PDB file of C-alpha atoms in Angstrom:
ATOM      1  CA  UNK A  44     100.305 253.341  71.539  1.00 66.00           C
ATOM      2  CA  UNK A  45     101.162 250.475  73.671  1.00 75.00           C
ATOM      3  CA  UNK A  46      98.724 247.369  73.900  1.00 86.00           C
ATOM      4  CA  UNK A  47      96.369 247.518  76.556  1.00 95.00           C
ATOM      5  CA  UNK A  48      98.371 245.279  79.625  1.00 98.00           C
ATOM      6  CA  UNK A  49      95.751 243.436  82.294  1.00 98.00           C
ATOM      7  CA  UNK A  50      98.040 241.111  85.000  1.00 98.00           C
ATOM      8  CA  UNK A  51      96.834 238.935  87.444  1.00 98.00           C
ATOM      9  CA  UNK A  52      99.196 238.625  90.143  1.00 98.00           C
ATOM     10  CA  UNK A  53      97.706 235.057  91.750  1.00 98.00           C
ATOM     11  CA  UNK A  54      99.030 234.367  95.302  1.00 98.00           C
ATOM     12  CA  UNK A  55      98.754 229.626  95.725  1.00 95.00           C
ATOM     13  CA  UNK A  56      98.370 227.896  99.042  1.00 95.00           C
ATOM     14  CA  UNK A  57      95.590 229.880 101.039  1.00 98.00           C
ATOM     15  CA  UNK A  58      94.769 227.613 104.219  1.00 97.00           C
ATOM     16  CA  UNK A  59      98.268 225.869 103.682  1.00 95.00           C
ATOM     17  CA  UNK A  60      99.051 227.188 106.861  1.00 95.00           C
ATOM     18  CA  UNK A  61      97.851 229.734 109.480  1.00 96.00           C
ATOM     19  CA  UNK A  62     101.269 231.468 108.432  1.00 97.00           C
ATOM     20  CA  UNK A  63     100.788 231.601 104.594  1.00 97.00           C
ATOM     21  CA  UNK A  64      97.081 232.174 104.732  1.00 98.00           C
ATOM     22  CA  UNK A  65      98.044 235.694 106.900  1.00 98.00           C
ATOM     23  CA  UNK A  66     100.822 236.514 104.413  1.00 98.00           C
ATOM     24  CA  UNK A  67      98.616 236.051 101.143  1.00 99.00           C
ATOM     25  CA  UNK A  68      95.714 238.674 103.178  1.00 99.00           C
ATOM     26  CA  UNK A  69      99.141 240.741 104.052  1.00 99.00           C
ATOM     27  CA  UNK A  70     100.375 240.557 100.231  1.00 99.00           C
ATOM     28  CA  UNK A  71      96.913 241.876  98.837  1.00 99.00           C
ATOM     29  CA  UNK A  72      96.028 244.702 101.529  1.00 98.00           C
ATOM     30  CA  UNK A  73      99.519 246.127 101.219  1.00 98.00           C
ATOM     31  CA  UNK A  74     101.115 244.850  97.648  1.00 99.00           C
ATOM     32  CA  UNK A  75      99.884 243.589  94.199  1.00 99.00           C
ATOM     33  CA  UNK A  76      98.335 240.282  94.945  1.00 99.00           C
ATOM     34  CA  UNK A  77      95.097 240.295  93.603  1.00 99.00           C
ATOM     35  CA  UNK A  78      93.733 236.684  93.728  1.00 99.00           C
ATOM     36  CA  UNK A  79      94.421 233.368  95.379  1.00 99.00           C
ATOM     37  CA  UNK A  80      93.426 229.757  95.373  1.00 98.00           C
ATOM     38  CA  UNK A  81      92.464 228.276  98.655  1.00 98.00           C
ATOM     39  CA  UNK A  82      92.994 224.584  99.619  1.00 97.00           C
ATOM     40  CA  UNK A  83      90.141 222.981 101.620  1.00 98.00           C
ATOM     41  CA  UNK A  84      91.184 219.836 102.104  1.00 96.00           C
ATOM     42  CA  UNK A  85      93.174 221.263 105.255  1.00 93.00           C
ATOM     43  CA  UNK A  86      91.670 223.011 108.812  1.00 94.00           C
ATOM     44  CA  UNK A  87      91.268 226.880 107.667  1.00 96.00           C
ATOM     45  CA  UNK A  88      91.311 229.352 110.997  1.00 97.00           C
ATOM     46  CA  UNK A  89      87.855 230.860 110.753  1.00 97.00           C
ATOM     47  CA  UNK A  90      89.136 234.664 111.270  1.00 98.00           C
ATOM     48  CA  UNK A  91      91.229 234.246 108.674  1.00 98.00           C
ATOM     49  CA  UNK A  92      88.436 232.715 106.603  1.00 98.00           C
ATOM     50  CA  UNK A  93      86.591 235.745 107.477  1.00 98.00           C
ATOM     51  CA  UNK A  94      89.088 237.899 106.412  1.00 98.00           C
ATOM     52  CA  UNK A  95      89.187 235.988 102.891  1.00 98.00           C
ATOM     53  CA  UNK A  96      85.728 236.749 102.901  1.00 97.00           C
ATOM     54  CA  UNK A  97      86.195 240.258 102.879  1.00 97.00           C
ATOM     55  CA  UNK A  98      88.935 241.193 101.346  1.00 97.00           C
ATOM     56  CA  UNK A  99      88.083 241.956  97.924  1.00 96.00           C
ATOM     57  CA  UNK A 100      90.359 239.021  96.499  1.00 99.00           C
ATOM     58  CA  UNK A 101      89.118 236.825  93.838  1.00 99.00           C
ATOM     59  CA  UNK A 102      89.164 233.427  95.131  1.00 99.00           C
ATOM     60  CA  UNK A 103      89.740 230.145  93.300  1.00 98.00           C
ATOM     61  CA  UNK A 104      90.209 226.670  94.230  1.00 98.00           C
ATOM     62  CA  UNK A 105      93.693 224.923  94.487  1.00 97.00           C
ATOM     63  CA  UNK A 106      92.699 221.695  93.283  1.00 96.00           C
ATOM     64  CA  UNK A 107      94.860 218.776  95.372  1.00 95.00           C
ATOM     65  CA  UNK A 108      95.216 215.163  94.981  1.00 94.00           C
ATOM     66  CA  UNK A 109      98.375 214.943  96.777  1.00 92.00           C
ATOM     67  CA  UNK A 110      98.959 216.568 100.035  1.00 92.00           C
ATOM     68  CA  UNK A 111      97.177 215.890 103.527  1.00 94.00           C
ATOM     69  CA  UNK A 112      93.532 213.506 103.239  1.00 97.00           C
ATOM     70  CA  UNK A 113      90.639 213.980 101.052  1.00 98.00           C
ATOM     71  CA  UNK A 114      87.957 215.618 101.585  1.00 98.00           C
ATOM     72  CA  UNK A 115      85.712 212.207 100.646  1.00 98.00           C
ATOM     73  CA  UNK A 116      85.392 209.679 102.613  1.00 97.00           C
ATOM     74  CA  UNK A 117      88.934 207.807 101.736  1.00 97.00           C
ATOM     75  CA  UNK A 118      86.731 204.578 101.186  1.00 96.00           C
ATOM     76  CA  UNK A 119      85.343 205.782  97.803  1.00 97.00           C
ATOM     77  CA  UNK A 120      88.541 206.728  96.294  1.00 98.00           C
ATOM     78  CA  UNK A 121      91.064 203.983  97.474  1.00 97.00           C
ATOM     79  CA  UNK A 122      92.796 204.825  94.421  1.00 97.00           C
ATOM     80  CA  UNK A 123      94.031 208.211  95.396  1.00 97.00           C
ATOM     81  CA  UNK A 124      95.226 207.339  99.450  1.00 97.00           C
ATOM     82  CA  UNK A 125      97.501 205.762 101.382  1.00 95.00           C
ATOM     83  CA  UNK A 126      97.436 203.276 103.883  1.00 94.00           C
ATOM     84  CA  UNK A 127      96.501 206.111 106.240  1.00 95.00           C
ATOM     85  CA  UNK A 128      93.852 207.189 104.277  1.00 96.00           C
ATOM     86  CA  UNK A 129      95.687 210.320 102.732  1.00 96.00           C
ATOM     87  CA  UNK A 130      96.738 210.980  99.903  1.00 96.00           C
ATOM     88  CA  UNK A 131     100.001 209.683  97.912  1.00 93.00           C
ATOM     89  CA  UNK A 132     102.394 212.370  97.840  1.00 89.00           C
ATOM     90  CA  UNK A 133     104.246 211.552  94.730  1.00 89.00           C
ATOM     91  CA  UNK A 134     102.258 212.870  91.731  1.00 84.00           C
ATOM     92  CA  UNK A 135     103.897 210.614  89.191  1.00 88.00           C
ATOM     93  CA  UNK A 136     102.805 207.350  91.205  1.00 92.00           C
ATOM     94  CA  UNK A 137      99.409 209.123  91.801  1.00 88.00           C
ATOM     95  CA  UNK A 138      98.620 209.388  87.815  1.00 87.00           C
ATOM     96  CA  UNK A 139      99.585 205.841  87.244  1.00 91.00           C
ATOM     97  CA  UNK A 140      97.558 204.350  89.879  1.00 92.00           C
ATOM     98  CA  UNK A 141      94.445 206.742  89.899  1.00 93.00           C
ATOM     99  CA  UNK A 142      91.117 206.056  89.249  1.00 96.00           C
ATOM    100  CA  UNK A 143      89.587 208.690  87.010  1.00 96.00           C
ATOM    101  CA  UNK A 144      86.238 207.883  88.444  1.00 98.00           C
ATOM    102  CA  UNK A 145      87.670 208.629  91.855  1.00 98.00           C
ATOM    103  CA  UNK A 146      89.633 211.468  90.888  1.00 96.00           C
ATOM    104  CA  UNK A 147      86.321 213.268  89.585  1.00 97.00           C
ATOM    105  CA  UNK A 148      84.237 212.160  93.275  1.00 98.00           C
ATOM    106  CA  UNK A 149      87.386 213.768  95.452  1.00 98.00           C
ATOM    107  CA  UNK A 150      87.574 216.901  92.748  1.00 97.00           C
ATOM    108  CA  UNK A 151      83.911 217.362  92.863  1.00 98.00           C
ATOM    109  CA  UNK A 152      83.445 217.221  96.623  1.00 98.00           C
ATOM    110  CA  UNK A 153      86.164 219.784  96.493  1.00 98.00           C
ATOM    111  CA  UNK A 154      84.302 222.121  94.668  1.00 98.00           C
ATOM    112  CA  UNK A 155      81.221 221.660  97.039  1.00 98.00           C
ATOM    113  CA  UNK A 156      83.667 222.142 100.397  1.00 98.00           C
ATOM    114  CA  UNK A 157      84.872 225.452  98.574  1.00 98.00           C
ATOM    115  CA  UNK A 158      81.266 226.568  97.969  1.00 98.00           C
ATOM    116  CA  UNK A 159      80.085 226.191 101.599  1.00 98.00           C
ATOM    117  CA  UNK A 160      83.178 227.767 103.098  1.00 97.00           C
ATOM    118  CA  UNK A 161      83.320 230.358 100.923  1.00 97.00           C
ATOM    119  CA  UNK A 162      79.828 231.006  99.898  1.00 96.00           C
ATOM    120  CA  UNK A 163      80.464 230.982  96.438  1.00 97.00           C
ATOM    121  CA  UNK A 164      81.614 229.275  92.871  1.00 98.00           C
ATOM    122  CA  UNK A 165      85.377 229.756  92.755  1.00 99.00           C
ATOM    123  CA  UNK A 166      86.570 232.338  90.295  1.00 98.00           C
ATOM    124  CA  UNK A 167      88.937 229.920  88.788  1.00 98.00           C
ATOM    125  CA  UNK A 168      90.690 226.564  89.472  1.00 97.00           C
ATOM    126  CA  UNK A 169      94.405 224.962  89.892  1.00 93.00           C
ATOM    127  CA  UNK A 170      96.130 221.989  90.263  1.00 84.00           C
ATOM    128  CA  UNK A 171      98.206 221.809  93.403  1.00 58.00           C
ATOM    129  CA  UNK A 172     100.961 219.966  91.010  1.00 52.00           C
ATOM    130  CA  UNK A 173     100.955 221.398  87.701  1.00 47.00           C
ATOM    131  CA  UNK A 174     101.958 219.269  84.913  1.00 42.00           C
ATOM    132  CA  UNK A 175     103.495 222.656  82.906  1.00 39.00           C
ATOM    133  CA  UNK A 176     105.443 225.333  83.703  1.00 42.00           C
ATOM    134  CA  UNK A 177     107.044 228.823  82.224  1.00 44.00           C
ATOM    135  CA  UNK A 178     110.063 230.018  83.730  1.00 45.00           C
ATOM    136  CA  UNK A 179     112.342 228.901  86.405  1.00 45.00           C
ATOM    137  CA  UNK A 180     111.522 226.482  88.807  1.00 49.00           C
ATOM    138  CA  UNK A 181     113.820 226.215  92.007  1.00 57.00           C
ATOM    139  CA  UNK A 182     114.517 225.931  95.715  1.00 66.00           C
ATOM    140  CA  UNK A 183     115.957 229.781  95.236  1.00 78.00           C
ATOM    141  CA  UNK A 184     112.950 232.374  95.755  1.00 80.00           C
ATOM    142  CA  UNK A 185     111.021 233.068  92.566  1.00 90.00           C
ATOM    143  CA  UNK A 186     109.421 236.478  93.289  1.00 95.00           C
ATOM    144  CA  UNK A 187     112.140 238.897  94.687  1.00 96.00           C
ATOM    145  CA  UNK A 188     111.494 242.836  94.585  1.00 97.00           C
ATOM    146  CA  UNK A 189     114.028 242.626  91.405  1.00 97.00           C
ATOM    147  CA  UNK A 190     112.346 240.004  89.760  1.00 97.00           C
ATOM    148  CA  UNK A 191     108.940 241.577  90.347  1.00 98.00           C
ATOM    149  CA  UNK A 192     109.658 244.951  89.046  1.00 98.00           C
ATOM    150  CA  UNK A 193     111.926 243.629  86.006  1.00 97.00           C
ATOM    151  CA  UNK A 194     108.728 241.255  85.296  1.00 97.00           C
ATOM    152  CA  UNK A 195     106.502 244.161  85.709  1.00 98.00           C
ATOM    153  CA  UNK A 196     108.843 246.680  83.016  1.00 97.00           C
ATOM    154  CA  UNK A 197     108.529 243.713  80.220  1.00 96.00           C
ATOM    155  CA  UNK A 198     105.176 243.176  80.933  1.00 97.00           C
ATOM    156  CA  UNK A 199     103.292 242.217  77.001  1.00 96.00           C
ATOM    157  CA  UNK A 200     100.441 243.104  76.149  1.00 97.00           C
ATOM    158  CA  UNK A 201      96.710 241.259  76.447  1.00 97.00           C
ATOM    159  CA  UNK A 202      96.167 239.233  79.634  1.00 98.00           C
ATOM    160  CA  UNK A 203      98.709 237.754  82.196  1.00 97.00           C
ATOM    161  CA  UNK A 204      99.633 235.842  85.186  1.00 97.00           C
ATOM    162  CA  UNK A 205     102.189 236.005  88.250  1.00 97.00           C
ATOM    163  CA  UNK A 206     101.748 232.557  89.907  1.00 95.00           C
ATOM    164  CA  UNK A 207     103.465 233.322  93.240  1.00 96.00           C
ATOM    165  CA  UNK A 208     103.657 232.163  96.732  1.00 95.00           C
ATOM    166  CA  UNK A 209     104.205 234.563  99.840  1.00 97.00           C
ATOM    167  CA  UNK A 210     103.977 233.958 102.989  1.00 96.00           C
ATOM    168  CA  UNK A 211     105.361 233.744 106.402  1.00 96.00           C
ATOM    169  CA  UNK A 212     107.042 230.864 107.508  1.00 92.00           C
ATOM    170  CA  UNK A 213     105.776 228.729 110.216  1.00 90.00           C
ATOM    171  CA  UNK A 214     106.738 225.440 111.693  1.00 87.00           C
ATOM    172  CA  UNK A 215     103.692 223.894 109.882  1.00 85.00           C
ATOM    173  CA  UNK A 216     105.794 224.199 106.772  1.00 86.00           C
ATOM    174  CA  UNK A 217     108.991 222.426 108.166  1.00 81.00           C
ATOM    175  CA  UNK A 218     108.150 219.545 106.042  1.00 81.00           C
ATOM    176  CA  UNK A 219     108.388 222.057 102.767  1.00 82.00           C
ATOM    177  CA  UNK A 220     110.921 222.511 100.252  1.00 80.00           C
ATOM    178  CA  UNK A 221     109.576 225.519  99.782  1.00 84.00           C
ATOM    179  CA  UNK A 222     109.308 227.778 103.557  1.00 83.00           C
ATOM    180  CA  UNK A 223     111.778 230.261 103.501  1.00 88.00           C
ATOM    181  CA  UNK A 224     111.825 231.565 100.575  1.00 92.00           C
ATOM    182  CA  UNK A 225     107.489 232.701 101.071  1.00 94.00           C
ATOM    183  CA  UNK A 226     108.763 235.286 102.624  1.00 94.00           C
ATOM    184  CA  UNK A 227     110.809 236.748 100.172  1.00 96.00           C
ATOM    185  CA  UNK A 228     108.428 236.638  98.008  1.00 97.00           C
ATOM    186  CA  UNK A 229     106.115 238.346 100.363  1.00 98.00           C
ATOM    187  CA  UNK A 230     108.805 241.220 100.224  1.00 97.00           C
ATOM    188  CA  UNK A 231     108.750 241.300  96.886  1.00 98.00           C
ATOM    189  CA  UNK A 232     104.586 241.649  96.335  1.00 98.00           C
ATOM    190  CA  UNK A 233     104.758 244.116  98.969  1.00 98.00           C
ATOM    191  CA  UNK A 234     107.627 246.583  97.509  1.00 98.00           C
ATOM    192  CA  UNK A 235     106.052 249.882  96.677  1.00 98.00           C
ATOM    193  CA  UNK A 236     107.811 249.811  94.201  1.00 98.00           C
ATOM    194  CA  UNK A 237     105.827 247.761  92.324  1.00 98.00           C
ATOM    195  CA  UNK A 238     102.788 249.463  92.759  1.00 98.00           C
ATOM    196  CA  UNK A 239     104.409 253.048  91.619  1.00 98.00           C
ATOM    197  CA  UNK A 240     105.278 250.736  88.519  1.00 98.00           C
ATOM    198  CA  UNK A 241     101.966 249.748  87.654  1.00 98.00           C
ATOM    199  CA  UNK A 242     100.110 253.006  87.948  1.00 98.00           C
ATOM    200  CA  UNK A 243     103.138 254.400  85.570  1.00 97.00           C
ATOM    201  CA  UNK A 244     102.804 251.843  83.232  1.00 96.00           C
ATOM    202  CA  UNK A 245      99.317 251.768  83.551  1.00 97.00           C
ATOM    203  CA  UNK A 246      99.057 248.251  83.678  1.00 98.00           C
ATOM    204  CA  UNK A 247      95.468 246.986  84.667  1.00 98.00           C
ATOM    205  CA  UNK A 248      95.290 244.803  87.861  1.00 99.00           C
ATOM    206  CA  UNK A 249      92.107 242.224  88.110  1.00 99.00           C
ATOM    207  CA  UNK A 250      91.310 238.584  89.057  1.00 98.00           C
ATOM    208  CA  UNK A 251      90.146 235.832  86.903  1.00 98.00           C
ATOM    209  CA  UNK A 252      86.499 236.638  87.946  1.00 97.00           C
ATOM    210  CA  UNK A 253      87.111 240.085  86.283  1.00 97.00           C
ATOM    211  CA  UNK A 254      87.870 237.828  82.752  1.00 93.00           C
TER     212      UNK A 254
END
């Protein structure tokens, strides 16, 4: 008998943009996306908070330290901003100038912005810039329908994790190395294939509040 298989299939970036946040909601209702993490440091469109809200994902908090401003008042962590009061982009110059001090007001007031949008502790949380990775890393799209079903067939058993990133492209992601390709990914999640796989493999589908 093969060993009991639980995956969850973790979709980054909600409230990135107005186009990523829709494709994440799009990913879940009609693919395998089962959780996300939500970044709050950035204007969220209420209706599609809403939708978050209700749509059954579990919902965990993309940790960020270097993209857009904080969500303290840039005064009390000069350590973490720019001269425009947002935060340094490059991560490496961020850890060797941050305060830890700092870094643990702007995380914590994080947490608290999470809780009143979403009503809620988050089920889990992430670093926007991780400082580990398994697999490829690229500018070529990670999650393709080919990739997601050959993932999916070699799946091992116990607990795991699909970190992916759908989407649909908007011109509030111009800046991104990373635009394009959300939507192939999107494709991917979405393939029905992938679903008829898990319900033959019988591979579990949860959230990390489900842990």
């Amino acid at each position: 008998m093969r060993p009991a298989r639980t995956l969850i299939v973790n979709a980054d970036d909600f409230g990135l943009t107005g186009g990523v946040s829709r494709g994440i909601l799009e990913a879940h209702r009609t693919g395998i996306v089962t959780s996300t993490t939500v970044i709050v440091n950035r204007p969220i469109d209420p209706v599609l908070l809403e939708a978050l809200r209700a749509s059954g994902l579990g919902v965990g908090l993309h940790l960020n330290l270097t993209l857009g401003p904080p969500v303290s008042d840039p005064k009390r962590v000069p350590s973490l901003v720019d001269a425009e009061g947002k935060f340094i982009r490059d991560a490496r110059e961020v850890a060797a100038r941050a305060s830890k001090d700092e870094a643990r007001i702007e995380l914590g007031t994080q947490i608290d912005v999470f809780r009143r949008l979403l009503g809620r502790f988050p089920t889990h949380l992430e670093l926007r810039t991780p400082d580990h990775f398994v697999g490829e890393s690229g500018p070529e799209p990670y999650w393709t329908a080919e990739r997601v079903l050959q993932q999916l067939a070699s799946l091992p058993g116990g607990v795991s994790e699909f970190m992916t990133h759908p989407g649909h492209y908007d011109e509030d992601l111009a800046y991104s190395r990373y635009g394009t390709q959300r939507d192939i990914e999107l494709r991917g999640l979405t393939d029905p294939r992938a679903r008829e796989l898990i319900e033959r493999e019988g591979i579990r589908l949860a959230h990390f509040g489900d842990l």
